[in-house]
CSV table of C-alpha atoms in Angstrom, one decimal:
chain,number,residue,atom,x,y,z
A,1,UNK,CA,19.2,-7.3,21.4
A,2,UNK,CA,19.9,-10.5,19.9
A,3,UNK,CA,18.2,-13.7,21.4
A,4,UNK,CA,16.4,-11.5,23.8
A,5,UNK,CA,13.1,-12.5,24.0
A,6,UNK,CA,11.4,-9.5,25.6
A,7,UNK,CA,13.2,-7.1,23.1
A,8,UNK,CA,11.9,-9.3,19.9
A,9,UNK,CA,8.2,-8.7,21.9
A,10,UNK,CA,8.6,-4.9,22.2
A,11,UNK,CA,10.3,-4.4,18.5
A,12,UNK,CA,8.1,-7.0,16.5
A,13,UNK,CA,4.8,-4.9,17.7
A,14,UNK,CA,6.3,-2.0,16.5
A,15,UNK,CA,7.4,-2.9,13.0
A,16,UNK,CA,3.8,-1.9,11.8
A,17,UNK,CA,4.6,2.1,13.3
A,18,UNK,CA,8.1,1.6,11.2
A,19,UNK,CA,6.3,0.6,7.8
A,20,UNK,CA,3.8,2.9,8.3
A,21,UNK,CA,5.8,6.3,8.8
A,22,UNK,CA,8.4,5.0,5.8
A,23,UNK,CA,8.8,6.7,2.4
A,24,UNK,CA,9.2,3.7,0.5
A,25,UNK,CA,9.6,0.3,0.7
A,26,UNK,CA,12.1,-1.4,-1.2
A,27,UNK,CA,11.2,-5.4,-1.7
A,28,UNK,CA,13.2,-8.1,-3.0
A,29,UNK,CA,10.1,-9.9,-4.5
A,30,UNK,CA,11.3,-12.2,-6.8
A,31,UNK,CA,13.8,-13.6,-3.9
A,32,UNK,CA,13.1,-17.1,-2.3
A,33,UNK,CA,15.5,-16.2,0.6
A,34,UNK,CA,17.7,-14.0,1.8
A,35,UNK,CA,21.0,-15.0,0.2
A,36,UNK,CA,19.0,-13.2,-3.1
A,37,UNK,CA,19.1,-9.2,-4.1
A,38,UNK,CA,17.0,-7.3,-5.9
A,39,UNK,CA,18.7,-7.1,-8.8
A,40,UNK,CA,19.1,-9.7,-11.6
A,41,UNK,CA,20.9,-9.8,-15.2
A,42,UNK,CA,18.2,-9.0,-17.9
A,43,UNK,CA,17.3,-6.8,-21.4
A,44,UNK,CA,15.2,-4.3,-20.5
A,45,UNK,CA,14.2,-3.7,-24.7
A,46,UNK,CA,12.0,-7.3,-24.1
A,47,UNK,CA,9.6,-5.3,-22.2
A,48,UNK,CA,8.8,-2.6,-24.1
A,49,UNK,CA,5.3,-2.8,-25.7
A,50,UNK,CA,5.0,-2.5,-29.2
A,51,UNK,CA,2.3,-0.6,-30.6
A,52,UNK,CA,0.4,-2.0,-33.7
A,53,UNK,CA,-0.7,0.0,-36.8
A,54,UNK,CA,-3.7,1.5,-36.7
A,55,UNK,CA,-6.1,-0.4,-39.1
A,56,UNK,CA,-9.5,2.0,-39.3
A,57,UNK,CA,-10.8,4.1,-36.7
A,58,UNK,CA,-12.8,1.5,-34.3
A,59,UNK,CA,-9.0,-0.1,-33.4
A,60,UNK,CA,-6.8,2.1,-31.8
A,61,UNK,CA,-3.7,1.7,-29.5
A,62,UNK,CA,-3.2,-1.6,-29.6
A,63,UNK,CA,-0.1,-2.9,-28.3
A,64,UNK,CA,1.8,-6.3,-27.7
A,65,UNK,CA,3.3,-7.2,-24.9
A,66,UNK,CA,6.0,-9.7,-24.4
A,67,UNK,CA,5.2,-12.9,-21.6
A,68,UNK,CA,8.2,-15.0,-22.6
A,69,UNK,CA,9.4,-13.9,-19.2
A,70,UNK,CA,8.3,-15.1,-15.8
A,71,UNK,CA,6.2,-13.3,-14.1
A,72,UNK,CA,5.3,-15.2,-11.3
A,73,UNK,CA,4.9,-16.3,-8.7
A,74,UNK,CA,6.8,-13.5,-6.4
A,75,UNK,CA,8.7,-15.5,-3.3
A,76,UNK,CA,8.0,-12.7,-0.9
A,77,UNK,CA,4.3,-12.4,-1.0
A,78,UNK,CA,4.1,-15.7,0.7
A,79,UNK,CA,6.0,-14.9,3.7
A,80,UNK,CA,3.1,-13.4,6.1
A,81,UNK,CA,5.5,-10.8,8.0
A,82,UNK,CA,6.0,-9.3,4.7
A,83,UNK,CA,2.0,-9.0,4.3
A,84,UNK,CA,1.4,-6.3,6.8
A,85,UNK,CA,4.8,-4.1,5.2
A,86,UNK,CA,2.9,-4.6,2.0
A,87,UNK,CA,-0.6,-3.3,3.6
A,88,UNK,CA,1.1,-0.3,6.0
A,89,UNK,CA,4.1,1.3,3.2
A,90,UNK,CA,3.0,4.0,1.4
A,91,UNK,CA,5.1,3.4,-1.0
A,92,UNK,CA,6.5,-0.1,-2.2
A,93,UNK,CA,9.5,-0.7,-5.3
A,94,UNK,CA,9.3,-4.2,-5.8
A,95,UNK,CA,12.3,-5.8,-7.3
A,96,UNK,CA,11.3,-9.0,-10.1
A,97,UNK,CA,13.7,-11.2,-12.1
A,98,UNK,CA,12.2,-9.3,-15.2
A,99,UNK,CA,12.0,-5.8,-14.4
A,100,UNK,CA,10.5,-3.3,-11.4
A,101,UNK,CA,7.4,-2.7,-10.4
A,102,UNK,CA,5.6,0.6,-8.6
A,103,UNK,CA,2.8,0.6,-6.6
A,104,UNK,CA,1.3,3.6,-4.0
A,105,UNK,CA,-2.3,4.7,-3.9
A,106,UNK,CA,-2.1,6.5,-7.1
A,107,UNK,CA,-0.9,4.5,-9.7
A,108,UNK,CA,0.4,0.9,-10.3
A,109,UNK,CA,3.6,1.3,-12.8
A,110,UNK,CA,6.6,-1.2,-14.3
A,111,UNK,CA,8.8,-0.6,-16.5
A,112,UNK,CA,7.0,-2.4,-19.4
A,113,UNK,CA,4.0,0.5,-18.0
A,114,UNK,CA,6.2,3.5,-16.9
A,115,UNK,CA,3.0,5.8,-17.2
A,116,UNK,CA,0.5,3.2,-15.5
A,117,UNK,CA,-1.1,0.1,-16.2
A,118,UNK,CA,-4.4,0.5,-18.7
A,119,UNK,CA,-7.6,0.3,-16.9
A,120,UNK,CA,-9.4,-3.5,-16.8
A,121,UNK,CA,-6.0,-4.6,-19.2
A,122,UNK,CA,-5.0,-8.1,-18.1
A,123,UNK,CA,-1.4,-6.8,-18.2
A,124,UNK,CA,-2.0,-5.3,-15.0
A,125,UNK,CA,-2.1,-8.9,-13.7
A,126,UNK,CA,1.5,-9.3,-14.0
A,127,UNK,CA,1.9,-6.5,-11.2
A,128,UNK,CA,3.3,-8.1,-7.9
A,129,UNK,CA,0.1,-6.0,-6.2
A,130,UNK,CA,-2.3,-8.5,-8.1
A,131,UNK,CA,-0.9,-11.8,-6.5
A,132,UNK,CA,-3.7,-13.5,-4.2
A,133,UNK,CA,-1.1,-12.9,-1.4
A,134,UNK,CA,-0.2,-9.5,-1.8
A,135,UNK,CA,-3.4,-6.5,-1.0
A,136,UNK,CA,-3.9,-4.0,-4.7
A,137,UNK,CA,-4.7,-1.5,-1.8
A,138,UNK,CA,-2.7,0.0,1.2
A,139,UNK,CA,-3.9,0.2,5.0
A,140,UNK,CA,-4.3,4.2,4.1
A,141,UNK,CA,-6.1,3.6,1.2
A,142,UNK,CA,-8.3,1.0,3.0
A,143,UNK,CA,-8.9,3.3,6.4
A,144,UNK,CA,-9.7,6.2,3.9
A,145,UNK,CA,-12.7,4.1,2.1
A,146,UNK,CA,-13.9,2.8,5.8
A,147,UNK,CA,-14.2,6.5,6.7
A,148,UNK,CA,-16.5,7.6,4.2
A,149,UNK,CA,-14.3,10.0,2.2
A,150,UNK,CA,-12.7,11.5,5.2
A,151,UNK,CA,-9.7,12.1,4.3
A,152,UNK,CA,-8.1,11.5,8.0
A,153,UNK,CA,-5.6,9.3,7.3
A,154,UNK,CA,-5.1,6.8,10.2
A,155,UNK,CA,-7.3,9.4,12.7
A,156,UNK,CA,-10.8,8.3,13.8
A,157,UNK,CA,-12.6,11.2,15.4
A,158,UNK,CA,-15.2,9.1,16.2
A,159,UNK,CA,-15.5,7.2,19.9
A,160,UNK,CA,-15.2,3.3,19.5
A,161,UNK,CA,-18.5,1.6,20.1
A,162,UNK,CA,-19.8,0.5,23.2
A,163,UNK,CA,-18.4,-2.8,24.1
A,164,UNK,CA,-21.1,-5.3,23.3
A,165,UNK,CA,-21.5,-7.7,21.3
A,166,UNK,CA,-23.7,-7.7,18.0
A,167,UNK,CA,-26.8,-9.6,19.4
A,168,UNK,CA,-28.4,-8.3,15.4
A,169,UNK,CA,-27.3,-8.4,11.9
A,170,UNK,CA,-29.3,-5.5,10.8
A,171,UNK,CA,-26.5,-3.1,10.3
A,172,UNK,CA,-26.6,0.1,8.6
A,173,UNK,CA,-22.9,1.7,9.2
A,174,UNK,CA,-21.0,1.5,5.8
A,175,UNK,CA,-17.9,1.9,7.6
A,176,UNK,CA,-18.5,-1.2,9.4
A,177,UNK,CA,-19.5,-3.4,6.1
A,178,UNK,CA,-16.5,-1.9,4.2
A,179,UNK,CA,-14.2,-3.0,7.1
A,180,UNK,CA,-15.6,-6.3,7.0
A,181,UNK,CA,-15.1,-6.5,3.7
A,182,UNK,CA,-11.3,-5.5,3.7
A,183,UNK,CA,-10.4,-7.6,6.8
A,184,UNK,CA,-12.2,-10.7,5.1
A,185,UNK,CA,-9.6,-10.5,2.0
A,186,UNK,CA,-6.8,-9.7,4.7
A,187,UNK,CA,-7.4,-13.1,6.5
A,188,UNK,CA,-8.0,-15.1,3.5
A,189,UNK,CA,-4.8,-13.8,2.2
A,190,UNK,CA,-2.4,-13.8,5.8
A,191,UNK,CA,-3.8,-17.4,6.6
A,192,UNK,CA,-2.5,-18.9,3.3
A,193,UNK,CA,1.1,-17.4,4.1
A,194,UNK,CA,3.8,-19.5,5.4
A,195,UNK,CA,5.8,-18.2,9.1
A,196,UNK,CA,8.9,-19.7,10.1
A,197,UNK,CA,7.7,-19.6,13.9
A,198,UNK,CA,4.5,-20.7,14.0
A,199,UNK,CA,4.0,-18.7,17.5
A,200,UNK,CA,4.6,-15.5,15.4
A,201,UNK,CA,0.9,-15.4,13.4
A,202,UNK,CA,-0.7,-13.2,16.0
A,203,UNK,CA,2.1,-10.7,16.5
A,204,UNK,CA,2.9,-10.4,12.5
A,205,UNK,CA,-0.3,-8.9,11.5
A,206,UNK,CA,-0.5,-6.6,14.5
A,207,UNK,CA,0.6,-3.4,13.0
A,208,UNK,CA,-3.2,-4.3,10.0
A,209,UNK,CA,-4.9,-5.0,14.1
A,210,UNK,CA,-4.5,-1.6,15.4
A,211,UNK,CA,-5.7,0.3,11.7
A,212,UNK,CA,-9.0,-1.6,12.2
A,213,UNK,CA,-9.5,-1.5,16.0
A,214,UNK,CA,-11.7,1.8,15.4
A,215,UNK,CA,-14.5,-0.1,13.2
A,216,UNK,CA,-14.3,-3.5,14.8
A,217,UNK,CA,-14.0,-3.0,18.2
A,218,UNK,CA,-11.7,-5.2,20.6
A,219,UNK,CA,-9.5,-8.0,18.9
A,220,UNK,CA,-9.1,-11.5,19.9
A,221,UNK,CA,-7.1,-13.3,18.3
A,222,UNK,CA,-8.1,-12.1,14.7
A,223,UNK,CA,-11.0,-12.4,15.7
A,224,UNK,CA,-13.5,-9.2,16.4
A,225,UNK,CA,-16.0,-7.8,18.8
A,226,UNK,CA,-18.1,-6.3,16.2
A,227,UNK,CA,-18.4,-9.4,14.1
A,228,UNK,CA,-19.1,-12.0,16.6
A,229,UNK,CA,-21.0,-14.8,16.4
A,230,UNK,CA,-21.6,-14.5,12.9
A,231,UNK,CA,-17.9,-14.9,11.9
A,232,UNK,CA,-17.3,-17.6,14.0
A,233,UNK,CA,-18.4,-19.9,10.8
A,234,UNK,CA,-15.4,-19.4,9.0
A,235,UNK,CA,-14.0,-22.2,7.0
A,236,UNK,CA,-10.8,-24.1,6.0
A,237,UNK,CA,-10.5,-23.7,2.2
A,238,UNK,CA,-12.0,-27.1,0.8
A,239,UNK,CA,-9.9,-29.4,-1.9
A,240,UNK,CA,-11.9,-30.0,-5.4
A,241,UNK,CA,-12.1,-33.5,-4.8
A,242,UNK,CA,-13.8,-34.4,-1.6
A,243,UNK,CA,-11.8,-37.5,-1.3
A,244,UNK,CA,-8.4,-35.5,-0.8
A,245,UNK,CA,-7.7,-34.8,2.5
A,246,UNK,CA,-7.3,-31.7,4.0
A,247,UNK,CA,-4.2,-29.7,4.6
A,248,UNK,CA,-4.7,-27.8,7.6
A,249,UNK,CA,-3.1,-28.8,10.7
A,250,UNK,CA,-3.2,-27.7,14.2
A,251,UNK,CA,0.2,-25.4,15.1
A,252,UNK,CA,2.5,-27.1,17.4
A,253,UNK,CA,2.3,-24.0,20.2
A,254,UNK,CA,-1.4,-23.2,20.7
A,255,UNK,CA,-1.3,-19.5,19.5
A,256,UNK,CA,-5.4,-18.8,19.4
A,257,UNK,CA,-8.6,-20.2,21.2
A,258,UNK,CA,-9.9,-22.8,18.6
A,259,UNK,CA,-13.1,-20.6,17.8
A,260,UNK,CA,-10.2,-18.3,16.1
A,261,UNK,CA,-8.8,-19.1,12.8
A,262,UNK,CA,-5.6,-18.6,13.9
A,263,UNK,CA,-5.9,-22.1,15.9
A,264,UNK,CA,-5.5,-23.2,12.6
A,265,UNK,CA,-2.2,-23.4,10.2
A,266,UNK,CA,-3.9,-23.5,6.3
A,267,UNK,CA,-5.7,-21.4,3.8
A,268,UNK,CA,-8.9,-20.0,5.8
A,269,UNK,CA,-12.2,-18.9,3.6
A,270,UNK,CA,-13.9,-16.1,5.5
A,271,UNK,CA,-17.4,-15.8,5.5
A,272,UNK,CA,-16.9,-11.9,3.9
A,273,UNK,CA,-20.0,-9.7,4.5
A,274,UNK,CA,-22.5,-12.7,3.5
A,275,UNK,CA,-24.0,-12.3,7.1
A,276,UNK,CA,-24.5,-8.9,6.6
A,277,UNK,CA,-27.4,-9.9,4.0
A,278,UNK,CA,-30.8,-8.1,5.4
A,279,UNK,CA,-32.0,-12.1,4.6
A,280,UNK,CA,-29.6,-13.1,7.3
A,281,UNK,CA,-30.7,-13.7,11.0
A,282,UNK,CA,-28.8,-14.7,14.2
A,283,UNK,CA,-29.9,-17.9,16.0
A,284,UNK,CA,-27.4,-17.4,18.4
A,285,UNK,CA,-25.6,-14.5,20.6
A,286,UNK,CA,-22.3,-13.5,22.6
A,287,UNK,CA,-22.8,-12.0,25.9
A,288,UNK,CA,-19.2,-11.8,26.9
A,289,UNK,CA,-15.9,-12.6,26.4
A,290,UNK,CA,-13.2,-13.6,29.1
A,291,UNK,CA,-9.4,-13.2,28.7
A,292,UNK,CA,-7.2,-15.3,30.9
A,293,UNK,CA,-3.4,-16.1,30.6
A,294,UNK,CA,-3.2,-18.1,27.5
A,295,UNK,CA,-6.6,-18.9,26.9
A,296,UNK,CA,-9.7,-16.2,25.6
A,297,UNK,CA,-13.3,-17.7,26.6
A,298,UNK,CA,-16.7,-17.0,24.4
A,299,UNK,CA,-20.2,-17.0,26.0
A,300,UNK,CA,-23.0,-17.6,23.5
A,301,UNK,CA,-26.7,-18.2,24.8
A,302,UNK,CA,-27.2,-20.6,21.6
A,303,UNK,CA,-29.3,-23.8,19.8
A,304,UNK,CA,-27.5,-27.1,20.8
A,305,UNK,CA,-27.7,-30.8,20.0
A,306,UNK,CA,-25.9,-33.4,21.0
A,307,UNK,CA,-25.0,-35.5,18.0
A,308,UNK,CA,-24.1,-39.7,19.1
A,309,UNK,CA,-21.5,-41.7,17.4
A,310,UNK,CA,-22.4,-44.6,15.3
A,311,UNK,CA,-19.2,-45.7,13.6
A,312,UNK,CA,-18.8,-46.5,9.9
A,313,UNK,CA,-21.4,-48.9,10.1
A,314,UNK,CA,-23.8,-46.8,8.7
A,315,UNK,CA,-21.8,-44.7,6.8
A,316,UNK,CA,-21.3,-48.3,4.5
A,317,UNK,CA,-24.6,-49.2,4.2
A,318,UNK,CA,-25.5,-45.3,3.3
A,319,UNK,CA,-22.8,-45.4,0.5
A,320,UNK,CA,-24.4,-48.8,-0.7
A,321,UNK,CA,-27.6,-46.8,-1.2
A,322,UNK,CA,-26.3,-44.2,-2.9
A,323,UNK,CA,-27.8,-41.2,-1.1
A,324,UNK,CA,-26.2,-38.1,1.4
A,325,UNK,CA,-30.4,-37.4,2.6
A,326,UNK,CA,-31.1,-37.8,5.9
A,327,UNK,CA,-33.4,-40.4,6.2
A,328,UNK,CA,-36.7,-39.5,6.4
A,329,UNK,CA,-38.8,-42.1,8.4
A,330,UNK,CA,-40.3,-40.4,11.3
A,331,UNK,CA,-38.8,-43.2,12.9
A,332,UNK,CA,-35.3,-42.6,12.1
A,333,UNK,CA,-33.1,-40.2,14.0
A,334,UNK,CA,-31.5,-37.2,12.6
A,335,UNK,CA,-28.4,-38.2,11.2
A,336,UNK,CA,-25.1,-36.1,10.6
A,337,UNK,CA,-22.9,-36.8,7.8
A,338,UNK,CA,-19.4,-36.0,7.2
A,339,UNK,CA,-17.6,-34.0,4.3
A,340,UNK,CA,-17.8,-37.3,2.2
A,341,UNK,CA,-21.2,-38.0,2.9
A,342,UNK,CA,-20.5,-41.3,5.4
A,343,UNK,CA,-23.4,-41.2,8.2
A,344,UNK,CA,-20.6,-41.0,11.4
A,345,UNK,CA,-23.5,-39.2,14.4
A,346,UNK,CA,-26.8,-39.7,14.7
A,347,UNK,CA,-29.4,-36.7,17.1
A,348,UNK,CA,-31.2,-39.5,19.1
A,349,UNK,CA,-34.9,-38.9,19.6
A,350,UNK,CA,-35.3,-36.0,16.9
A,351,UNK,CA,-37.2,-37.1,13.9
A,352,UNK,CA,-37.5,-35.0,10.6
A,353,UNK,CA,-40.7,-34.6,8.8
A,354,UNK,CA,-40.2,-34.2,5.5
A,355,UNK,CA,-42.2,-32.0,3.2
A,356,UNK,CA,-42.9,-34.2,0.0
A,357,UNK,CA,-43.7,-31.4,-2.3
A,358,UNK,CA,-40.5,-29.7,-1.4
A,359,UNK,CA,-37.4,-30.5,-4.0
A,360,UNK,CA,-34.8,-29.4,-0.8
A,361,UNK,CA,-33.9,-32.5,0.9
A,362,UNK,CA,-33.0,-32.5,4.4
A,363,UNK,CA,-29.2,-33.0,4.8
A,364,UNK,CA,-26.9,-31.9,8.4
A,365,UNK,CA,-23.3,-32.1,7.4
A,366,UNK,CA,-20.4,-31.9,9.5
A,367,UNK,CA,-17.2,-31.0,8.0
A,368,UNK,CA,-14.2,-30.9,10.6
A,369,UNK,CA,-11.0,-28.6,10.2
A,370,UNK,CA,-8.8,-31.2,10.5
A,371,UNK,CA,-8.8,-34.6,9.3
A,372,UNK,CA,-7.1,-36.0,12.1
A,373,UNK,CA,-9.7,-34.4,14.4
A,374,UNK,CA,-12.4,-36.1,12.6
A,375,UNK,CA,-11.0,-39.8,12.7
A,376,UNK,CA,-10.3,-39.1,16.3
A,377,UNK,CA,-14.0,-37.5,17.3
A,378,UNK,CA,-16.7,-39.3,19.0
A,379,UNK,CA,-19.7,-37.9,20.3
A,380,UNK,CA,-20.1,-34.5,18.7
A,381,UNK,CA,-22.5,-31.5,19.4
A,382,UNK,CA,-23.9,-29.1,16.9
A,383,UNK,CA,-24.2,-25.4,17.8
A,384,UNK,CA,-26.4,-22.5,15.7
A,385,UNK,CA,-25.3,-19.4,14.8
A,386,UNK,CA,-26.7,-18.2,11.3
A,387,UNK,CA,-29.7,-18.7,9.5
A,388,UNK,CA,-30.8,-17.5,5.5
A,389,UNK,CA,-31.5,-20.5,2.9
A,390,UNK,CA,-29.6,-22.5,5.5
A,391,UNK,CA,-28.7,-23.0,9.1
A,392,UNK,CA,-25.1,-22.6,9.8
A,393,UNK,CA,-23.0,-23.5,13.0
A,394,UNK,CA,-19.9,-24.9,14.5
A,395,UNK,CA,-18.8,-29.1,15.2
A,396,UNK,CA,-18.1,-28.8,19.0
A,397,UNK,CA,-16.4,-31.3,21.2
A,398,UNK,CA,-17.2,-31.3,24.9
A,399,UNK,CA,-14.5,-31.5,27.5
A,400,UNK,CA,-14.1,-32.4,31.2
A,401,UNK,CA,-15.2,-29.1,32.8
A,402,UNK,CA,-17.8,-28.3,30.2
A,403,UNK,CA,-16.8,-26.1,28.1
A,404,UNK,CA,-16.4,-26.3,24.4
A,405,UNK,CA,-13.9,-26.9,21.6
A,406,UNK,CA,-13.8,-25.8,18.1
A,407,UNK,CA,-13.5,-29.2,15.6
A,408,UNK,CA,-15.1,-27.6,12.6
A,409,UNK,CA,-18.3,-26.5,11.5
A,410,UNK,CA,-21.9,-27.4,9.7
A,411,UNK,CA,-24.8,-26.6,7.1
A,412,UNK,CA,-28.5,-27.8,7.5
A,413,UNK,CA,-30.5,-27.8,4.8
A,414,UNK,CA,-34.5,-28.4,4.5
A,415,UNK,CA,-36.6,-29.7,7.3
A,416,UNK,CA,-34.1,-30.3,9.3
A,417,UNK,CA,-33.6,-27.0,10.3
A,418,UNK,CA,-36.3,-26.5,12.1
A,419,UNK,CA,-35.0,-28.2,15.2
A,420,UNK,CA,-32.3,-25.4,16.0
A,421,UNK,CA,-35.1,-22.8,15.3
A,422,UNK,CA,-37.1,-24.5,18.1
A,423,UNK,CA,-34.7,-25.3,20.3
A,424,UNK,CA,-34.3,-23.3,23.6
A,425,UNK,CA,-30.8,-21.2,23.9
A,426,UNK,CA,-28.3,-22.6,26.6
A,427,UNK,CA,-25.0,-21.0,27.4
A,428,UNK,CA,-22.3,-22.4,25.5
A,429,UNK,CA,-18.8,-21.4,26.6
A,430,UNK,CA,-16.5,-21.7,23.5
A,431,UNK,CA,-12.6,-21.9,24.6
């Protein structure tokens, strides 16, 4: 029904089941909007690769291929409804200004490559399914790897695990790494795709959700049961330059709990299966996680420091020095710099002893998600989660009724360090 709110609710959560059971998917790719069709004026001859002669027997079918036409980028792939249609049909046609291209789990085809594109031939890149926003592998395809060769389709004969969260990071299912791998390209890809609603984010992707619920556990908000705290550390994708600012924002409509990165509008970088490194140790754990209306709480029993304000006074006389170390007087506090190196927080009354025959310096940066955010921030504090060559955590601010805030998040390097490895676990509730 049109304009009907609880209809749009019941039919947008089903689009996945549509997609899913279709036979193919037909997709105007090369169309910014939807005043554009699928088919456009163009010679098909141009495509054609032409073979060269053979000259001795070590060079053998070579062939040239024609790139005076676009090729990309493809409109479609950045709309992020369109993502999980791309992920769930078995089948997909997609329609480009140049000519058509085939994709399902057994071959990738145009019509410059009726048969198939070569294997490891750059050609291939000009396929549609090879655009950073748009997954070279299906849902079914995905699910089938994650299963360990059962070829199940969709079905999981297994029971769901018990629901706890990982309090360890020695894992030894495959089917849980190889999920965490796919869903870590599935985020990086959906968070860099633009929604005309921005309310819409969670619901879009829901139909990609349910195909993973099996190996993760229980969802929240993109975020999942299996994975947490460890992929709470997830990033906004950084500029080259650290002087440029960021350009992730916070959505107008609060759609997430700021520990997700779906609190965030912008191009996320997931942490991937890094954690799942046997060098990789948690210094923090979830006990439990509370749902209430419009608002999902984390407890962690975790390291935490309260890091003090001290303006931009230091931060100009640490420039004029030309360092980013923390400074090393047992005298000094800890201080906390910022993405650009300026000393903005100081840990009052923890000193760093540094070891001189170590090259790795001590250094506690804070980078925030968004800039805004970080002009804003005062007093800060600094929670623990991972630890391997580093000590990684999240920038928390503290509100009225003492729970916790997502503002970004933080690497220790050096002696430093030590500090969140001795410091006794409190509960932490992340909101």
């Amino acid at each position: 029904m049109q304009d009907s709110l609880d209809d749009w609710s019941h039919e947008a959560a089903e689009m996945g089941e549509v997609y899913r059971n279709s036979m193919c998917n037909i997709a105007a790719s090369s169309a910014s909007d939807s005043s554009q069709g699928c088919l456009y004026p163009r010679n098909p001859r141009i495509l054609q690769p032409e073979p060269l002669e053979n000259y001795g027997d070590e060079l053998k079918d070579f062939y040239i291929f024609n790139r005076c036409f676009p090729q990309k980028p493809f409109p479609l792939y950045k709309r992020a409804w369109v993502l999980q249609e791309a992920l769930l049909a078995p089948r997909t046609l997609d329609c480009g200004k140049s000519q058509l291209h085939w994709r399902c789990d057994v071959v990738k085809a145009s019509e410059e490559c009726p048969g198939g594109y070569p294997v490891g031939k750059g050609v291939c890149l000009s396929h549609p399914a090879h655009s950073s926003s748009c997954p070279a592998q299906s849902l079914r395809a995905m699910v089938s790897e994650m299963n360990r060769g059962k070829e199940d389709g969709y079905e999981h004969t297994e029971e769901p695990r018990p629901s706890t969260l990982v309090k360890s990071l020695a894992l030894t299912d495959a089917g849980l790494e190889t999920a965490v791998k796919h869903w870590s390209k599935i985020v990086e890809a959906y968070s860099d795709m633009d929604l005309t609603f921005e309310a819409d984010m969670p619901i879009a992707i829901h139909g990609a959700i349910e195909a993973f619920r099996p190996f993760l556990g229980q969802c929240y908000a993109g975020m999942w049961e299996y994975t947490l705290p460890a992929h709470l550390v997830w990033m906004p994708t950084w500029p080259a330059l650290v002087t440029t600012v960021l350009h992730c924002k916070r959505p107008l409509v609060k759609r997430a709990p700021s520990w997700s990165w779906m609190s965030l509008a912008g191009k996320i970088e997931y942490k991937q299966t890094c954690w799942l490194h046997p060098d990789y140790s948690l210094l923090s754990h979830g006990t439990q996680v509370t749902t209430f209306p419009g608002e999902i709480r984390l407890h962690l029993k975790a390291p935490i420091f309260k890091a003090t304000y001290v303006g931009d006074v230091k931060s100009s006389i640490k420039r004029a020095l030309g360092t980013c170390l923390i400074l090393s007087s047992k005298r000094s506090n800890i201080t906390v710099i910022n993405k650009n190196f300026d000393v903005k927080w100081e840990i009052m009354g923890y000193y760093v002893d540094e070891d001189k025959n170590s090259e790795e310096k001590s250094t506690l940066r804070a980078c925030f998600d968004v800039q805004e955010e970080e002009d804003a921030a005062r007093d800060i504090y600094l929670v623990a989660i991972t630890e391997k060559s580093g000590t990684e955590g999240l920038v928390l601010t503290k509100r009225d009724d003492g729970m916790y805030s997502r503002l970004g998040a933080f690497y220790a390097m050096g002696a430093v360090r030590k500090i969140f490895q001795d410091r006794e676990k409190t509960e932490v509730i992340l909101i």
